[in-house]
DNA sequence: GATGAATGAGCCTTCATTCAT
DNA sequence: TATGAATGAAGGCTCATTCAT
């Protein structure tokens, strides 16, 4: 955004708030909301203690802004997934989760999701916003694929909402664990070793089932 | 201090620790570990600031004790309950998750799980404790069932750890969401409407798979 | 002291305060005034928290009583030194310091002296008492010996008070250091290795002087 | 906060640390380490509770800095001053003790020495610091002079460490007594009347010995 | 706009002392 | 006498926030 009066220099001025938000994002993800000190944010943004208060009400305000700005951006990227895919629904599901992992799960944003869970009750309006802008659409996205699969006879019929939650759970879990227990020295033996492989395996299991295929019963048919 | 109800002087050493732990559990679940102040706990337990320190080392000690008395104790009971099970592994798995839900997931304890995820990185020692006392044993429990199923030819062979994570994810997710988004007025449309039914459906899906069993159809095609 | 009514049992009753004082003495010497907790004293005396308050006003009162009881007793022992000694004054001085070391310097009482210095300003009346009952008489004792030496032509004439302080300083120093720095792990390289030898050497030095005897000049006379 | 004297707003970053250290020194000497509260220091320095923490890590850090700025600095100066001395060792020793008295013994710093003895066992880390930074160098300083005297044939040979302790004892004693008994109204009759004269006399005695030089007399008898 | 010195409320923990039993 | 559960004032330290410059 170029200011008509001052020209390009205006750009730098407007960049200040974003630099602060970016620094805040990194720190929030890395250390959590409480452990992130205002001064850390300021320093990481290359300004001094008082400056963030010129642009934001307080720490809570910064947190809200960070979530709003970042998540929306990330989520818009994920929307691209929906582009008219032609193949079978299982493949489409795999593709969706794959992109999800690539664009969000494996990025700083995953830390933000975890943080959102952690702080949800402390920021009700923000939580509401996050729910409306991210969670509901995301569930819609996956739900559409499931419905597509059912409609095309690829998937078994059933409660779509529950299926969505089930399919989504491993991703959520990994995003949360990777930013909680997995960061503590003695607790790393969990999933985190190869998240991508885990997600693939989890999807296979959810698609094909843990039990031996009932095809052994086929002779009786 | 005279108790307004009984009119008798209160000197109940034996009851105190449990009253304190109970107050602590409620507050921890409601406000998180860090946001729960020692004085809050004391007041909620009907005593003054110093009293909790007569029974517990410090705040972390109280937290550990709360976890031990609720989650750890429940898992130990589950352990015993499932030990002598004779039926098929799918049924055993269902039983395990069912008890898990009844004894932990649907109780205040679930809030502790969520709390632990939320604050793990800020309190490494507690995280380590929780990992050793809760997470590892719980994963062991489910892992043993999966291995049993594979050994008995009931389950398909594969990476057990990943299977455990997948099977566990819906439970984790529900415990977390129930104590974050679900507590915020506008965000209750999620799973939480019938968690038990969801868990059952999720298990079915994970056991049987979302896809139509291809091998059965093959002959008919 | 036997109570006329109850007989010997009264004896045990009266012993209680002394048991408390004895426990307090040990702890004060070992850990200092502040670091000694009332409960420690009670426990060491084999009673419970509240009991010391049946016999003493408060902690300060116990401290004062400990100093009064212990020091007076110790000092009375030291008075025996004065018994008509016939030998030379240097020997008498050595004897005096030797007993001082044996009866006080190397016992718990030395810790009390150190404590008295440390807490002097916090207990003015006690300090006054200690000064009148212990310090002044002790200085008198040493001063008398010095005066005796001068009168008999054994010691050089001079300011007796200063001589007393000088002769006394090593003893004081060792009592203090032994109960301060010498108790801290990394600071033990000091005197404490052989206090008795040090005191003997110090006395020799003070009697004979550090400088080479002027007798080398004799030829010039 | 408006300064009542200057009427100007107080923002004097450069002066703050020294004001705080000065306030701390006074309070430490007056009340001891433990009894001096951080807020007392702050108030005495004309600032509020949190301000000292802008300049110092914690209470121990303030104490160390006070010791460095006063005692350690003075000893370093003494070191330099005495390095190039050419005269006889007895004179050098007198010079050293004289400076010691002028720069430390007669100043507020002496109170720190007394404090350190009094509270050594309660604050091991500070004690270690003080031992390394003050005691060891000071003993080295005096020890070097003694060794010089012996090497030049001026002093009698003997245990240097013991000699150092003996020579040092009067100074230590005076510093301690001046900040304990001497501060209590009825106990001032001691040394303190003319410390400088006492130290001089004590040194004379320690150099020349209390006893009449026997070797000189021998021929006359 | 920016700075950064200063504030002061708040938290965990300790412990001398009290008092109903 | 004796107990010991309970109290509550205090103290070291942190950090979000303010505001004169």
Tab-separated table of N, CA and C in Angstrom, chain A residues 8-56:
chain	number	residue	atom	x	y	z
A	8	UNK	N	6.751	5.610	-1.506
A	8	UNK	CA	7.095	4.276	-1.031
A	8	UNK	C	7.508	4.220	0.431
A	9	UNK	N	7.944	5.325	0.990
A	9	UNK	CA	8.384	5.269	2.384
A	9	UNK	C	7.241	4.893	3.309
A	10	UNK	N	6.079	5.284	2.891
A	10	UNK	CA	4.901	4.921	3.658
A	10	UNK	C	4.837	3.408	3.870
A	11	UNK	N	5.352	2.723	2.919
A	11	UNK	CA	5.307	1.272	2.948
A	11	UNK	C	5.983	0.748	4.211
A	12	UNK	N	7.113	1.312	4.492
A	12	UNK	CA	7.859	0.829	5.639
A	12	UNK	C	7.097	1.092	6.941
A	13	UNK	N	6.478	2.260	6.966
A	13	UNK	CA	5.710	2.620	8.145
A	13	UNK	C	4.598	1.607	8.392
A	14	UNK	N	3.891	1.284	7.368
A	14	UNK	CA	2.800	0.330	7.502
A	14	UNK	C	3.301	-1.069	7.798
A	15	UNK	N	4.545	-1.313	7.465
A	15	UNK	CA	5.090	-2.655	7.673
A	15	UNK	C	5.322	-2.921	9.157
A	16	UNK	N	5.544	-1.900	9.911
A	16	UNK	CA	5.848	-2.048	11.331
A	16	UNK	C	4.908	-2.995	12.084
A	17	UNK	N	3.606	-2.757	12.014
A	17	UNK	CA	2.693	-3.671	12.724
A	17	UNK	C	2.882	-5.122	12.291
A	18	UNK	N	3.091	-5.328	10.996
A	18	UNK	CA	3.248	-6.701	10.529
A	18	UNK	C	4.531	-7.333	11.040
A	19	UNK	N	5.561	-6.523	11.146
A	19	UNK	CA	6.810	-7.049	11.690
A	19	UNK	C	6.598	-7.500	13.132
A	20	UNK	N	5.823	-6.725	13.836
A	20	UNK	CA	5.538	-7.078	15.224
A	20	UNK	C	4.708	-8.357	15.296
A	21	UNK	N	3.708	-8.430	14.435
A	21	UNK	CA	2.870	-9.630	14.437
A	21	UNK	C	3.665	-10.866	14.044
A	22	UNK	N	4.572	-10.672	13.105
A	22	UNK	CA	5.367	-11.813	12.663
A	22	UNK	C	6.272	-12.302	13.789
A	23	UNK	N	6.887	-11.359	14.456
A	23	UNK	CA	7.737	-11.728	15.586
A	23	UNK	C	6.906	-12.419	16.657
A	24	UNK	N	5.732	-11.881	16.881
A	24	UNK	CA	4.859	-12.462	17.899
A	24	UNK	C	4.465	-13.884	17.526
A	25	UNK	N	4.129	-14.085	16.260
A	25	UNK	CA	3.743	-15.426	15.814
A	25	UNK	C	4.837	-16.429	16.147
A	26	UNK	N	6.040	-16.093	15.730
A	26	UNK	CA	7.168	-16.997	15.974
A	26	UNK	C	7.313	-17.313	17.455
A	27	UNK	N	7.256	-16.295	18.265
A	27	UNK	CA	7.464	-16.501	19.692
A	27	UNK	C	6.296	-17.237	20.336
A	28	UNK	N	5.094	-16.880	19.971
A	28	UNK	CA	3.936	-17.568	20.539
A	28	UNK	C	4.026	-19.065	20.238
A	29	UNK	N	4.347	-19.376	19.004
A	29	UNK	CA	4.426	-20.781	18.603
A	29	UNK	C	5.553	-21.489	19.355
A	30	UNK	N	6.627	-20.759	19.514
A	30	UNK	CA	7.806	-21.386	20.108
A	30	UNK	C	7.703	-21.557	21.622
A	31	UNK	N	7.123	-20.556	22.275
A	31	UNK	CA	7.139	-20.579	23.734
A	31	UNK	C	5.770	-20.543	24.400
A	32	UNK	N	4.733	-20.416	23.615
A	32	UNK	CA	3.405	-20.325	24.212
A	32	UNK	C	3.038	-18.882	24.515
A	33	UNK	N	1.793	-18.682	24.870
A	33	UNK	CA	1.303	-17.315	25.085
A	33	UNK	C	1.930	-16.684	26.322
A	34	UNK	N	1.839	-17.354	27.434
A	34	UNK	CA	2.320	-16.769	28.687
A	34	UNK	C	3.821	-16.561	28.722
A	35	UNK	N	4.537	-17.539	28.200
A	35	UNK	CA	5.993	-17.465	28.282
A	35	UNK	C	6.571	-16.446	27.306
A	36	UNK	N	5.742	-15.982	26.405
A	36	UNK	CA	6.227	-14.955	25.478
A	36	UNK	C	6.069	-13.586	26.118
A	37	UNK	N	7.174	-12.922	26.338
A	37	UNK	CA	7.136	-11.622	26.993
A	37	UNK	C	7.017	-10.513	25.957
A	38	UNK	N	6.333	-9.475	26.333
A	38	UNK	CA	6.166	-8.347	25.423
A	38	UNK	C	7.515	-7.837	24.935
A	39	UNK	N	8.466	-7.818	25.808
A	39	UNK	CA	9.766	-7.306	25.410
A	39	UNK	C	10.440	-8.218	24.391
A	40	UNK	N	10.210	-9.513	24.523
A	40	UNK	CA	10.753	-10.451	23.546
A	40	UNK	C	10.190	-10.126	22.164
A	41	UNK	N	8.898	-9.917	22.121
A	41	UNK	CA	8.255	-9.607	20.852
A	41	UNK	C	8.866	-8.342	20.264
A	42	UNK	N	8.961	-7.329	21.102
A	42	UNK	CA	9.515	-6.062	20.633
A	42	UNK	C	10.922	-6.259	20.086
A	43	UNK	N	11.750	-6.919	20.863
A	43	UNK	CA	13.128	-7.119	20.437
A	43	UNK	C	13.193	-7.923	19.136
A	44	UNK	N	12.399	-8.976	19.077
A	44	UNK	CA	12.412	-9.809	17.878
A	44	UNK	C	11.941	-9.019	16.658
A	45	UNK	N	11.148	-8.010	16.895
A	45	UNK	CA	10.655	-7.191	15.782
A	45	UNK	C	11.593	-6.024	15.507
A	46	UNK	N	12.643	-5.938	16.275
A	46	UNK	CA	13.617	-4.878	16.058
A	46	UNK	C	13.206	-3.526	16.588
A	47	UNK	N	12.265	-3.534	17.511
A	47	UNK	CA	11.872	-2.258	18.116
A	47	UNK	C	12.054	-2.352	19.629
A	48	UNK	N	11.693	-1.329	20.326
A	48	UNK	CA	11.872	-1.368	21.772
A	48	UNK	C	10.539	-1.553	22.491
A	49	UNK	N	10.701	-1.770	23.758
A	49	UNK	CA	9.594	-2.175	24.617
A	49	UNK	C	8.254	-1.474	24.386
A	50	UNK	N	8.294	-0.175	24.269
A	50	UNK	CA	7.046	0.571	24.207
A	50	UNK	C	6.363	0.556	22.854
A	51	UNK	N	7.116	0.267	21.812
A	51	UNK	CA	6.584	0.410	20.455
A	51	UNK	C	5.344	-0.438	20.147
A	52	UNK	N	5.334	-1.708	20.533
A	52	UNK	CA	4.131	-2.491	20.220
A	52	UNK	C	2.863	-1.818	20.724
A	53	UNK	N	2.957	-1.061	21.787
A	53	UNK	CA	1.760	-0.432	22.345
A	53	UNK	C	1.276	0.741	21.490
A	54	UNK	N	2.097	1.127	20.534
A	54	UNK	CA	1.639	2.175	19.623
A	54	UNK	C	0.674	1.602	18.599
A	55	UNK	N	0.775	0.288	18.398
A	55	UNK	CA	-0.045	-0.328	17.359
A	55	UNK	C	-1.110	-1.274	17.898
A	56	UNK	N	-0.877	-1.745	19.090
A	56	UNK	CA	-1.821	-2.701	19.662
A	56	UNK	C	-2.163	-2.332	21.101
